[in-house]
């Protein structure tokens, strides 16, 4: 894939790329050929990681939003490919059509069968259009709903990957009941008697994200975001000026540390130096470890207890004066 | 998620935009000049063309509930400012002015009443409070409405009128969608009906959570009901939207609601449906003719 570099990530990208090239050269010169070089490389790699982290520590919320939307960022299919086996994609909502903006099906995660559902953005221009930039129509959400029901019926855990700017606002979407489709997804997740783990791997935008987000454990990657509306949308409504998106991004408290503070997410999943797109294998291993540990935590709960655990989790969210 | 900037006070349509010293008012539908008392008597429905004008939350209770009697629950819940939000004007200031102009603490009122003798858990959005937007208090009250209706074993009637989630509470507003629908899902297990009454307008996060999940969805004529606001859709698709798009009649045609019911028939229809779906539940008095 063509490397796309955001202005603020340039120094980090250069560092990471340089280390990667050195590493490649070292591997090509054969194992153990140069102990000193290997040692030096390891030192350099650690230093790069530290430096990258320092540079990224100063990112503004708006820059993090841009990272969450980075075109080279791994998408749902990349994660399925790297952490699961025997994936069988299931299609269609049995009502109207199949929506490529949401993919899902059966897969094996650490040897056990699961139902996996995720938003899927496209890589090429053509695929971006086919997948509607990961913005689901009602049929995508109804497919997700159907998969939750399959998981519930067959006692399979549900693993979701959230990555959407939001459900699609269009004529067809309204005609076919986008609102009801999202509501039905939330309801289906609420009542499922199986463990559900959601990971926000990019943008968690509004109701479209929540349709995959009513989980026992919700994780967010370090540079993932989650918000009630896109910063552009917020700015255009409240400031009447969508160029104030940076201000809106800061005001809405939508970055991973904010989300953890507000108890909206349970865990932040660390990303490799420079972000998930700099090393998909490492990023995927970290997401996988998070999901595996969450599933282990829930192992002892029966179906009723799992639904009750989800109820308690969401029941306490909110802030008011009583 | 989009609500009109104007923050009309908690008044009936007939109490404002009046002329001739508040004696006459022009109908928004047919432009007929109508005496204010006539509109008031018909609960703001135009006797000429049937246009439904805005009706305040207290007047809705007068219209629907037996003797207008209502025991309010959890009236003390008030909004906080978890994000310390400001968009030029601070959220705290917005709350204060909304409370002042709408004479209520938040955009949702819940409690207990009866409709033709059927005891009901009754909730209604107050649209004049920040466009009826759903933040933590609205979400909490709706959750409590379903929880309490479960334990008291009475049907839920919820009047929707909201621009959607409240941006000033950010992601916590989105979480209210999950919280309320989870509560609704538990309520459903009791097999007691939930009637969702869709008023103008019902959009965004309220539409995309519990509002279209009623056992029965009933809309007022010509209410705007949809996921995305018309302006957002127009900006996205760069087209003008067709006439009547996202109005009650459009939703009926597309299978999203059960019925369009005039405000003046709403009480009778709700009672009739309860007599079918929950005839054995608590009656506060004998059935009325």
Coordinates of C-alpha atoms in Angstrom, one line a residue:
Chain A
X1 CA 0.0 0.0 0.0
X2 CA 1.2 3.5 -0.8
X3 CA 2.6 5.1 2.3
X4 CA 0.7 8.2 3.3
X5 CA 2.4 10.5 5.8
X6 CA 0.7 13.1 7.8
X7 CA 2.9 16.2 8.4
X8 CA 3.2 15.8 12.1
X9 CA 4.2 12.1 11.9
X10 CA 7.0 12.7 9.5
X11 CA 9.9 12.7 12.0
X12 CA 8.6 9.5 13.6
X13 CA 8.0 7.8 10.2
X14 CA 11.6 8.6 9.2
X15 CA 13.0 7.1 12.4
X16 CA 10.8 4.0 12.2
X17 CA 11.6 3.4 8.5
X18 CA 15.3 3.8 9.1
X19 CA 15.4 1.2 11.8
X20 CA 13.3 -1.1 9.7
X21 CA 15.7 -0.8 6.8
X22 CA 18.7 -1.5 9.1
X23 CA 16.9 -4.5 10.5
X24 CA 16.2 -5.9 7.0
X25 CA 19.9 -5.4 6.1
X26 CA 21.0 -7.3 9.2
X27 CA 18.6 -10.2 8.5
X28 CA 19.8 -10.4 4.9
X29 CA 23.5 -10.6 6.0
X30 CA 22.6 -13.9 7.8
X31 CA 21.9 -14.9 11.4
X32 CA 24.5 -14.2 13.9
X33 CA 26.8 -12.7 11.3
X34 CA 27.4 -9.7 13.3
X35 CA 26.7 -9.7 17.1
X36 CA 27.7 -6.1 17.5
X37 CA 25.3 -5.0 14.7
X38 CA 22.5 -6.9 16.2
X39 CA 23.1 -5.4 19.6
X40 CA 23.3 -2.0 18.1
X41 CA 20.1 -2.5 16.3
X42 CA 18.2 -3.5 19.4
X43 CA 19.5 -0.4 21.2
X44 CA 18.4 1.8 18.2
X45 CA 15.0 0.2 18.1
X46 CA 14.3 0.9 21.7
X47 CA 15.6 4.4 21.4
X48 CA 13.3 5.0 18.4
X49 CA 10.4 3.6 20.3
X50 CA 11.0 6.0 23.1
X51 CA 11.5 8.9 20.8
X52 CA 8.4 8.1 18.8
X53 CA 6.4 7.9 22.0
X54 CA 7.8 11.3 23.2
X55 CA 7.0 12.9 19.9
X56 CA 3.5 11.4 19.9
X57 CA 2.9 12.4 23.5
X58 CA 2.4 16.0 22.4
X59 CA -0.2 15.2 19.8
X60 CA -3.3 17.3 20.0
X61 CA -6.8 15.6 20.1
X62 CA -7.3 16.7 16.5
X63 CA -4.0 15.1 15.4
X64 CA -5.1 11.9 17.1
X65 CA -8.4 12.1 15.2
X66 CA -6.3 12.3 12.0
X67 CA -4.2 9.3 13.1
X68 CA -7.4 7.3 13.8
X69 CA -8.4 8.0 10.2
X70 CA -5.0 7.3 8.8
X71 CA -5.4 5.6 5.4
X72 CA -2.6 3.1 6.1
X73 CA -4.1 2.0 9.4
X74 CA -5.0 -1.7 9.7
X75 CA -8.7 -2.4 9.1
X76 CA -10.9 -5.1 10.4
X77 CA -9.9 -7.6 7.7
X78 CA -6.2 -7.1 8.6
X79 CA -6.9 -8.0 12.2
X80 CA -9.0 -11.0 11.2
X81 CA -6.2 -12.2 9.0
X82 CA -3.5 -11.8 11.5
X83 CA -5.2 -13.0 14.7
X84 CA -7.8 -15.5 13.5
X85 CA -8.0 -18.6 11.4
X86 CA -10.7 -20.4 9.4
X87 CA -12.6 -17.2 8.7
X88 CA -15.9 -17.8 6.9
X89 CA -17.5 -14.6 5.9
X90 CA -21.3 -14.5 6.1
X91 CA -23.3 -12.1 4.0
X92 CA -26.6 -10.3 3.9
X93 CA -29.3 -9.1 6.2
X94 CA -32.1 -11.3 4.8
X95 CA -34.2 -8.2 4.3
X96 CA -32.8 -6.1 1.5
X97 CA -29.1 -6.7 0.7
X98 CA -25.5 -7.1 1.7
X99 CA -23.5 -4.1 2.9
X100 CA -19.8 -4.3 2.4
X101 CA -19.2 -1.5 4.9
X102 CA -19.7 -4.1 7.7
X103 CA -18.2 -7.5 7.4
X104 CA -18.7 -10.5 9.6
X105 CA -18.8 -14.2 10.0
X106 CA -17.4 -17.2 11.8
X107 CA -13.7 -17.6 12.7
X108 CA -11.4 -19.3 15.1
X109 CA -9.7 -17.1 17.8
X110 CA -7.0 -18.9 19.7
X111 CA -8.5 -22.2 18.7
X112 CA -12.1 -21.4 19.7
X113 CA -15.0 -20.5 17.4
X114 CA -16.2 -17.0 17.5
X115 CA -18.5 -14.6 15.6
X116 CA -16.6 -11.6 14.4
X117 CA -18.1 -8.3 13.1
X118 CA -16.4 -5.2 12.1
X119 CA -16.6 -2.0 10.0
X120 CA -14.5 -2.3 6.9
X121 CA -13.1 0.7 5.0
X122 CA -11.5 0.3 1.6
X123 CA -7.9 0.7 0.5
X124 CA -8.1 1.5 -3.2
X125 CA -10.4 4.3 -4.4
X126 CA -12.7 1.7 -5.9
X127 CA -12.8 -0.4 -2.7
X128 CA -13.4 2.8 -0.6
X129 CA -16.5 3.5 -2.7
X130 CA -17.7 -0.1 -2.6
X131 CA -17.3 -0.1 1.1
X132 CA -18.8 3.4 1.4
X133 CA -15.8 4.5 3.6
X134 CA -17.0 2.1 6.3
X135 CA -20.3 4.0 6.7
X136 CA -23.0 1.3 7.0
X137 CA -26.5 1.4 5.6
X138 CA -29.3 -0.2 7.5
X139 CA -28.6 -3.6 5.9
X140 CA -25.1 -3.5 7.3
X141 CA -26.4 -2.9 10.8
X142 CA -29.1 -5.6 10.3
X143 CA -26.5 -8.1 9.2
X144 CA -24.6 -7.3 12.4
X145 CA -27.8 -7.8 14.3
X146 CA -28.3 -11.2 12.6
X147 CA -24.8 -12.3 13.5
X148 CA -25.3 -11.3 17.2
X149 CA -28.3 -13.5 17.2
X150 CA -26.4 -16.4 15.6
X151 CA -23.7 -16.0 18.2
X152 CA -26.4 -16.0 21.0
X153 CA -28.1 -19.1 19.6
X154 CA -24.9 -21.1 19.2
X155 CA -23.2 -19.9 22.3
X156 CA -20.2 -18.3 20.5
X157 CA -18.4 -15.2 21.9
X158 CA -18.7 -12.0 19.7
X159 CA -15.6 -10.0 18.8
X160 CA -16.2 -6.7 17.2
X161 CA -13.9 -4.1 15.5
X162 CA -15.3 -0.5 15.5
X163 CA -14.0 1.7 12.7
X164 CA -16.5 4.1 11.2
X165 CA -17.2 7.8 11.0
X166 CA -20.8 6.9 11.6
X167 CA -23.8 5.2 10.0
X168 CA -24.5 6.7 6.5
X169 CA -26.9 9.6 6.3
X170 CA -28.7 9.2 2.9
X171 CA -32.1 8.9 1.3
X172 CA -32.0 5.1 1.0
X173 CA -30.7 4.8 4.5
X174 CA -33.7 6.7 5.9
X175 CA -36.1 4.9 3.6
X176 CA -34.9 1.5 5.0
X177 CA -34.9 2.6 8.6
X178 CA -31.4 3.5 9.7
X179 CA -32.7 4.5 13.1
X180 CA -34.5 1.3 13.9
X181 CA -31.6 -0.8 12.5
X182 CA -29.2 0.8 15.0
X183 CA -31.6 0.5 17.9
X184 CA -32.1 -3.1 17.0
X185 CA -28.4 -3.8 17.1
X186 CA -28.0 -2.2 20.5
X187 CA -30.9 -4.3 21.8
X188 CA -29.5 -7.5 20.3
X189 CA -26.2 -6.9 21.9
X190 CA -27.8 -6.0 25.2
X191 CA -29.7 -9.3 25.4
X192 CA -27.0 -11.7 24.0
X193 CA -26.1 -14.4 26.5
X194 CA -22.5 -14.7 25.3
X195 CA -19.4 -12.6 26.0
X196 CA -18.9 -9.6 23.7
X197 CA -15.6 -7.8 23.3
X198 CA -15.4 -4.6 21.3
X199 CA -12.2 -2.9 20.2
X200 CA -12.2 0.6 18.7
X201 CA -9.4 0.3 16.0
X202 CA -9.8 3.7 14.4
X203 CA -12.8 6.0 14.4
X204 CA -15.7 5.3 16.8
X205 CA -18.3 7.6 15.3
X206 CA -21.7 8.0 16.8
X207 CA -24.6 5.6 16.6
X208 CA -22.9 3.7 13.8
X209 CA -20.1 2.8 16.2
X210 CA -22.4 2.0 19.0
X211 CA -24.2 -0.6 16.8
X212 CA -21.0 -2.7 17.3
X213 CA -20.1 -1.3 20.8
X214 CA -22.5 -2.7 23.5
X215 CA -19.9 -5.1 24.8
X216 CA -18.9 -6.6 28.2
X217 CA -15.5 -5.1 27.6
X218 CA -14.7 -2.1 25.4
X219 CA -11.1 -1.5 24.4
X220 CA -9.7 1.4 22.4
X221 CA -6.3 1.5 20.7
X222 CA -4.0 4.2 21.8
X223 CA -4.9 6.4 18.8
X224 CA -8.5 5.4 18.4
X225 CA -11.3 7.9 19.1
X226 CA -14.9 7.6 20.1
X227 CA -17.4 10.4 20.0
X228 CA -21.1 11.3 19.8
X229 CA -20.6 13.1 16.5
X230 CA -17.6 13.8 14.3
X231 CA -15.6 16.9 15.2
X232 CA -16.6 18.4 11.9
X233 CA -20.2 17.8 12.6
X234 CA -20.0 19.2 16.1
X235 CA -18.2 22.3 14.8
X236 CA -20.7 22.9 12.1
X237 CA -23.6 22.7 14.5
X238 CA -22.2 24.5 17.6
X239 CA -19.7 26.9 16.0
X240 CA -21.5 27.1 12.6
X241 CA -18.0 26.5 11.1
X242 CA -16.6 23.1 10.3
X243 CA -13.1 24.4 10.1
X244 CA -13.2 24.6 13.9
X245 CA -13.0 20.8 14.0
X246 CA -9.8 20.9 16.0
X247 CA -11.5 22.9 18.7
X248 CA -14.5 20.5 18.7
X249 CA -12.2 17.5 18.9
X250 CA -10.6 18.9 22.1
X251 CA -13.9 19.9 23.6
X252 CA -15.6 16.6 23.1
X253 CA -12.9 14.6 25.0
X254 CA -12.7 11.8 22.5
X255 CA -9.2 10.5 22.8
X256 CA -8.3 7.2 24.5
X257 CA -7.2 8.6 27.8
X258 CA -10.4 10.8 28.0
X259 CA -12.5 7.7 27.3
X260 CA -10.8 5.7 30.0
X261 CA -11.3 8.5 32.5
X262 CA -15.0 8.6 31.6
X263 CA -15.3 4.8 32.0
X264 CA -16.5 4.6 28.5
X265 CA -13.7 2.2 27.7
X266 CA -12.2 -0.4 30.0
X267 CA -8.7 -0.6 28.6
X268 CA -6.3 1.3 26.2
X269 CA -4.4 -1.0 23.8
X270 CA -0.9 0.2 23.2
X271 CA 0.2 0.7 19.6
X272 CA 3.6 0.2 18.1
X273 CA 6.0 3.2 17.8
X274 CA 4.4 5.6 15.3
X275 CA 1.0 4.0 15.4
X276 CA -0.7 0.7 14.4
X277 CA 0.1 1.3 10.7
X278 CA 3.8 1.2 11.3
X279 CA 3.7 -2.4 12.3
X280 CA 0.5 -4.3 11.7
X281 CA 1.8 -7.6 13.2
X282 CA 2.7 -6.0 16.5
X283 CA -0.5 -3.9 16.6
X284 CA -2.5 -7.0 15.9
X285 CA -0.7 -9.0 18.6
X286 CA -1.5 -6.3 21.2
X287 CA -5.2 -6.1 20.2
X288 CA -5.4 -9.9 20.3
X289 CA -3.8 -10.1 23.8
X290 CA -6.4 -7.6 25.0
X291 CA -9.3 -9.6 23.6
X292 CA -7.9 -12.9 24.9
X293 CA -7.5 -11.5 28.4
X294 CA -11.0 -10.0 28.4
X295 CA -12.5 -13.3 27.3
X296 CA -10.5 -15.1 30.1
X297 CA -12.0 -12.6 32.7
X298 CA -15.5 -13.5 31.6
X299 CA -15.0 -17.3 31.4
X300 CA -16.7 -18.1 34.6
X301 CA -19.9 -16.2 33.9
X302 CA -23.0 -18.0 32.5
X303 CA -25.3 -16.5 29.9
X304 CA -27.5 -14.6 32.3
X305 CA -24.6 -13.3 34.2
X306 CA -22.9 -12.1 31.0
X307 CA -26.1 -10.1 30.0
X308 CA -26.2 -8.8 33.6
X309 CA -22.6 -7.8 33.5
X310 CA -23.2 -5.7 30.3
X311 CA -26.3 -4.1 31.9
X312 CA -24.3 -3.0 35.0
X313 CA -21.5 -1.8 32.8
X314 CA -23.7 0.6 30.8
X315 CA -26.2 1.3 33.6
X316 CA -23.7 3.4 35.5
X317 CA -22.5 5.6 32.6
X318 CA -23.5 9.2 32.8
X319 CA -22.9 12.2 35.1
X320 CA -25.7 14.1 36.9
X321 CA -26.6 15.7 40.1
X322 CA -29.0 13.6 42.1
Chain B
X1 CA -27.9 15.6 16.9
X2 CA -28.9 18.8 15.3
X3 CA -31.4 21.1 17.0
X4 CA -32.7 24.5 16.2
X5 CA -30.8 27.3 17.7
X6 CA -33.8 29.1 18.9
X7 CA -34.8 28.1 22.3
X8 CA -38.5 28.7 22.4
X9 CA -40.0 29.0 25.9
X10 CA -42.2 26.3 27.3
X11 CA -45.3 27.8 25.8
X12 CA -48.0 26.5 23.6
X13 CA -48.0 27.6 20.0
X14 CA -51.1 29.8 20.8
X15 CA -49.2 31.8 23.4
X16 CA -46.7 33.2 21.0
X17 CA -46.5 34.5 17.4
X18 CA -49.9 36.0 18.2
X19 CA -51.2 39.2 16.9
X20 CA -54.1 41.5 17.6
X21 CA -53.2 41.5 21.3
X22 CA -53.0 37.7 21.5
X23 CA -56.5 37.3 20.3
X24 CA -55.8 35.7 16.9
X25 CA -53.2 33.5 15.5
X26 CA -52.3 32.3 12.0
X27 CA -52.2 28.6 11.3
X28 CA -48.8 27.3 10.1
X29 CA -50.6 24.9 7.8
X30 CA -53.4 26.8 6.0
X31 CA -52.7 30.4 7.2
X32 CA -56.2 30.7 8.5
X33 CA -56.6 33.4 11.1
X34 CA -57.9 31.6 14.2
X35 CA -59.0 32.8 17.6
X36 CA -56.4 31.8 20.2
X37 CA -59.0 30.3 22.5
X38 CA -60.2 28.1 19.7
X39 CA -56.7 26.7 19.1
X40 CA -56.2 26.3 22.8
X41 CA -59.4 24.4 23.2
X42 CA -58.4 22.0 20.3
X43 CA -55.0 21.4 21.8
X44 CA -53.3 23.5 19.1
X45 CA -54.8 21.4 16.3
X46 CA -56.1 23.7 13.5
X47 CA -59.9 23.2 13.2
X48 CA -59.6 24.1 9.5
X49 CA -56.8 22.0 8.2
X50 CA -55.8 19.7 11.1
X51 CA -52.3 21.1 11.3
X52 CA -50.7 20.1 14.6
X53 CA -48.9 23.0 16.3
X54 CA -46.5 22.5 19.2
X55 CA -48.1 21.5 22.5
X56 CA -46.4 22.0 25.8
X57 CA -45.5 19.1 28.1
X58 CA -48.1 20.0 30.8
X59 CA -50.8 20.4 28.1
X60 CA -49.9 17.0 26.8
X61 CA -50.6 15.6 30.2
X62 CA -53.9 17.3 30.3
X63 CA -54.8 15.8 27.0
X64 CA -53.7 12.2 27.6
X65 CA -53.9 11.5 31.4
X66 CA -57.1 11.0 33.4
X67 CA -57.9 14.3 35.0
X68 CA -54.5 15.4 34.0
X69 CA -53.2 13.8 37.1
X70 CA -49.6 12.9 37.3
X71 CA -47.2 11.8 40.0
X72 CA -43.7 12.9 38.9
X73 CA -40.7 10.6 39.6
X74 CA -37.1 11.7 40.1
X75 CA -37.8 15.4 39.5
X76 CA -34.6 16.2 41.4
X77 CA -32.2 14.9 38.8
X78 CA -30.2 17.8 37.3
X79 CA -27.5 18.0 34.7
X80 CA -23.8 18.1 35.5
X81 CA -21.0 19.3 33.2
X82 CA -18.7 16.2 33.0
X83 CA -16.6 17.6 30.1
X84 CA -16.4 21.2 31.3
X85 CA -17.8 22.0 27.8
X86 CA -17.9 25.4 26.2
X87 CA -18.6 26.4 22.7
X88 CA -18.2 30.1 23.3
X89 CA -21.0 29.9 25.8
X90 CA -20.4 27.4 28.6
X91 CA -22.6 24.4 29.0
X92 CA -23.4 25.5 32.6
X93 CA -24.7 28.8 31.3
X94 CA -26.7 27.0 28.6
X95 CA -28.3 24.7 31.3
X96 CA -29.1 27.7 33.5
X97 CA -30.8 29.6 30.7
X98 CA -32.7 26.5 29.5
X99 CA -33.9 25.8 33.0
X100 CA -35.1 29.4 33.3
X101 CA -36.9 29.6 30.0
X102 CA -38.5 26.1 30.1
X103 CA -39.3 26.1 33.9
X104 CA -37.9 22.5 34.2
X105 CA -34.6 21.0 35.3
X106 CA -34.1 18.8 32.2
X107 CA -35.5 17.7 28.9
X108 CA -37.4 14.7 30.3
X109 CA -40.2 14.4 32.7
X110 CA -41.3 11.0 33.9
X111 CA -43.9 9.7 36.3
X112 CA -47.1 7.9 36.8
X113 CA -50.6 8.6 35.6
X114 CA -53.6 6.8 34.1
X115 CA -55.3 6.6 30.7
X116 CA -58.9 5.7 30.7
X117 CA -58.3 3.8 33.9
X118 CA -55.1 2.0 32.7
X119 CA -52.2 2.9 35.0
X120 CA -49.2 3.9 33.0
X121 CA -45.5 4.9 33.4
X122 CA -45.5 8.1 31.4
X123 CA -42.4 10.0 30.0
X124 CA -42.2 13.0 27.8
X125 CA -39.4 15.0 26.3
X126 CA -39.4 18.8 26.8
X127 CA -38.3 20.0 23.4
X128 CA -37.9 23.6 24.6
X129 CA -35.1 22.4 26.9
X130 CA -32.1 22.4 24.5
X131 CA -34.0 20.8 21.7
X132 CA -35.0 17.9 23.8
X133 CA -31.5 16.6 23.5
X134 CA -30.5 13.5 25.4
X135 CA -27.7 13.8 27.9
X136 CA -27.1 11.9 31.1
X137 CA -30.2 13.0 33.0
X138 CA -32.5 12.2 30.1
X139 CA -30.9 8.8 29.7
X140 CA -31.1 8.1 33.4
X141 CA -34.7 9.1 33.6
X142 CA -35.8 7.0 30.7
X143 CA -33.8 4.1 32.2
X144 CA -35.6 4.6 35.5
X145 CA -38.9 4.8 33.7
X146 CA -38.5 1.3 32.2
X147 CA -37.1 -0.1 35.5
X148 CA -39.9 1.3 37.6
X149 CA -42.5 0.3 35.0
X150 CA -41.1 -3.3 35.2
X151 CA -41.4 -3.4 39.0
X152 CA -44.8 -1.8 39.1
X153 CA -46.0 -3.9 36.1
X154 CA -47.5 -1.0 34.1
X155 CA -47.2 -0.1 30.4
X156 CA -44.8 2.6 29.3
X157 CA -45.9 5.5 27.2
X158 CA -43.1 7.7 26.0
X159 CA -43.6 10.9 24.0
X160 CA -40.6 11.5 21.8
X161 CA -39.5 15.0 20.7
X162 CA -35.7 15.4 20.4
X163 CA -32.9 16.5 18.1
X164 CA -30.8 13.6 19.4
X165 CA -27.9 13.2 21.7
X166 CA -26.6 16.2 23.5
X167 CA -23.2 17.2 22.2
X168 CA -22.2 19.1 25.3
X169 CA -22.0 15.8 27.2
X170 CA -20.0 14.2 24.4
X171 CA -19.5 10.4 24.5
X172 CA -21.5 10.1 27.7
X173 CA -24.6 11.1 25.7
X174 CA -23.9 8.3 23.2
X175 CA -23.7 5.9 26.1
X176 CA -27.3 6.9 27.1
X177 CA -28.5 5.2 23.9
X178 CA -26.9 1.9 25.1
X179 CA -28.2 2.4 28.7
X180 CA -31.8 3.2 27.7
X181 CA -32.1 0.4 25.1
X182 CA -30.6 -2.1 27.6
X183 CA -33.3 -1.1 30.1
X184 CA -36.0 -1.3 27.4
X185 CA -34.7 -4.8 26.5
X186 CA -35.2 -5.9 30.2
X187 CA -38.6 -4.3 30.3
X188 CA -39.6 -6.3 27.1
X189 CA -39.0 -9.5 29.0
X190 CA -41.9 -8.6 31.3
X191 CA -44.3 -8.7 28.4
X192 CA -45.8 -5.4 29.2
X193 CA -46.3 -3.0 26.3
X194 CA -44.2 0.0 25.4
X195 CA -45.9 2.6 23.3
X196 CA -43.6 5.0 21.5
X197 CA -45.4 8.2 20.5
X198 CA -43.3 10.1 17.9
X199 CA -43.8 13.9 17.9
X200 CA -42.2 16.5 15.8
X201 CA -39.2 16.2 15.6
X202 CA -37.6 12.9 16.6
X203 CA -34.1 12.5 15.2
X204 CA -30.5 11.4 15.8
X205 CA -29.6 9.4 18.9
X206 CA -33.1 9.3 20.2
X207 CA -34.5 7.9 17.0
X208 CA -31.6 5.5 16.7
X209 CA -32.2 4.0 20.2
X210 CA -35.5 3.4 21.9
X211 CA -37.9 5.7 19.8
X212 CA -38.5 3.3 17.0
X213 CA -38.4 0.2 19.2
X214 CA -41.9 0.5 20.6
X215 CA -44.1 -2.5 20.6
X216 CA -46.3 0.0 18.8
X217 CA -44.9 3.1 17.2
X218 CA -47.4 5.9 16.7
X219 CA -46.7 9.3 15.1
X220 CA -48.5 12.6 15.0
X221 CA -49.3 13.8 11.5
X222 CA -46.4 15.4 9.6
X223 CA -43.8 14.9 12.3
X224 CA -40.1 14.9 11.2
X225 CA -38.7 11.5 12.2
X226 CA -35.3 10.2 11.1
X227 CA -31.7 9.2 11.8
X228 CA -29.9 12.1 10.2
X229 CA -31.3 15.6 10.0
X230 CA -32.3 16.8 6.5
X231 CA -29.5 19.4 6.4
X232 CA -26.9 16.7 7.1
X233 CA -28.3 14.5 4.4
X234 CA -28.4 17.3 1.9
X235 CA -24.8 18.2 2.6
X236 CA -23.8 14.6 2.3
X237 CA -25.5 13.7 -1.0
X238 CA -25.5 17.3 -2.4
X239 CA -29.1 17.0 -3.5
X240 CA -32.3 18.6 -2.5
X241 CA -34.6 16.2 -0.5
X242 CA -38.0 15.3 -1.9
X243 CA -41.1 16.8 -0.5
X244 CA -42.4 15.0 2.6
X245 CA -39.1 13.2 3.2
X246 CA -38.8 11.8 6.8
X247 CA -42.3 12.9 7.6
X248 CA -44.8 10.6 9.4
X249 CA -46.5 9.7 6.2
X250 CA -43.1 8.7 4.6
X251 CA -42.3 6.5 7.6
X252 CA -45.7 4.8 7.4
X253 CA -45.2 4.1 3.7
X254 CA -41.8 2.6 4.5
X255 CA -43.0 0.4 7.3
X256 CA -41.3 2.1 10.2
X257 CA -44.4 3.1 12.2
X258 CA -47.7 1.4 12.9
X259 CA -50.1 4.3 12.8
X260 CA -50.4 8.1 12.3
X261 CA -52.8 9.3 14.9
X262 CA -54.3 12.8 15.4
X263 CA -53.4 14.3 18.7
X264 CA -57.1 14.5 19.5
X265 CA -57.5 10.7 19.1
X266 CA -54.3 9.7 20.9
X267 CA -55.8 9.0 24.3
X268 CA -58.6 6.8 22.9
X269 CA -56.2 4.9 20.7
X270 CA -53.7 4.3 23.5
X271 CA -56.4 3.1 25.8
X272 CA -57.8 0.8 23.1
X273 CA -54.4 -0.8 22.4
X274 CA -53.8 -1.3 26.1
X275 CA -57.2 -3.0 26.4
X276 CA -55.8 -5.5 23.8
X277 CA -52.2 -5.9 25.0
X278 CA -52.4 -5.5 28.7
X279 CA -56.0 -5.9 29.8
X280 CA -55.2 -7.6 33.0
X281 CA -52.8 -5.0 34.4
X282 CA -53.6 -2.6 37.2
X283 CA -56.7 -0.4 36.7
X284 CA -56.9 2.7 38.8
X285 CA -60.7 2.8 38.3
X286 CA -63.3 0.9 36.4
X287 CA -63.2 0.9 32.6
X288 CA -64.9 4.0 31.2
X289 CA -67.4 4.0 28.5

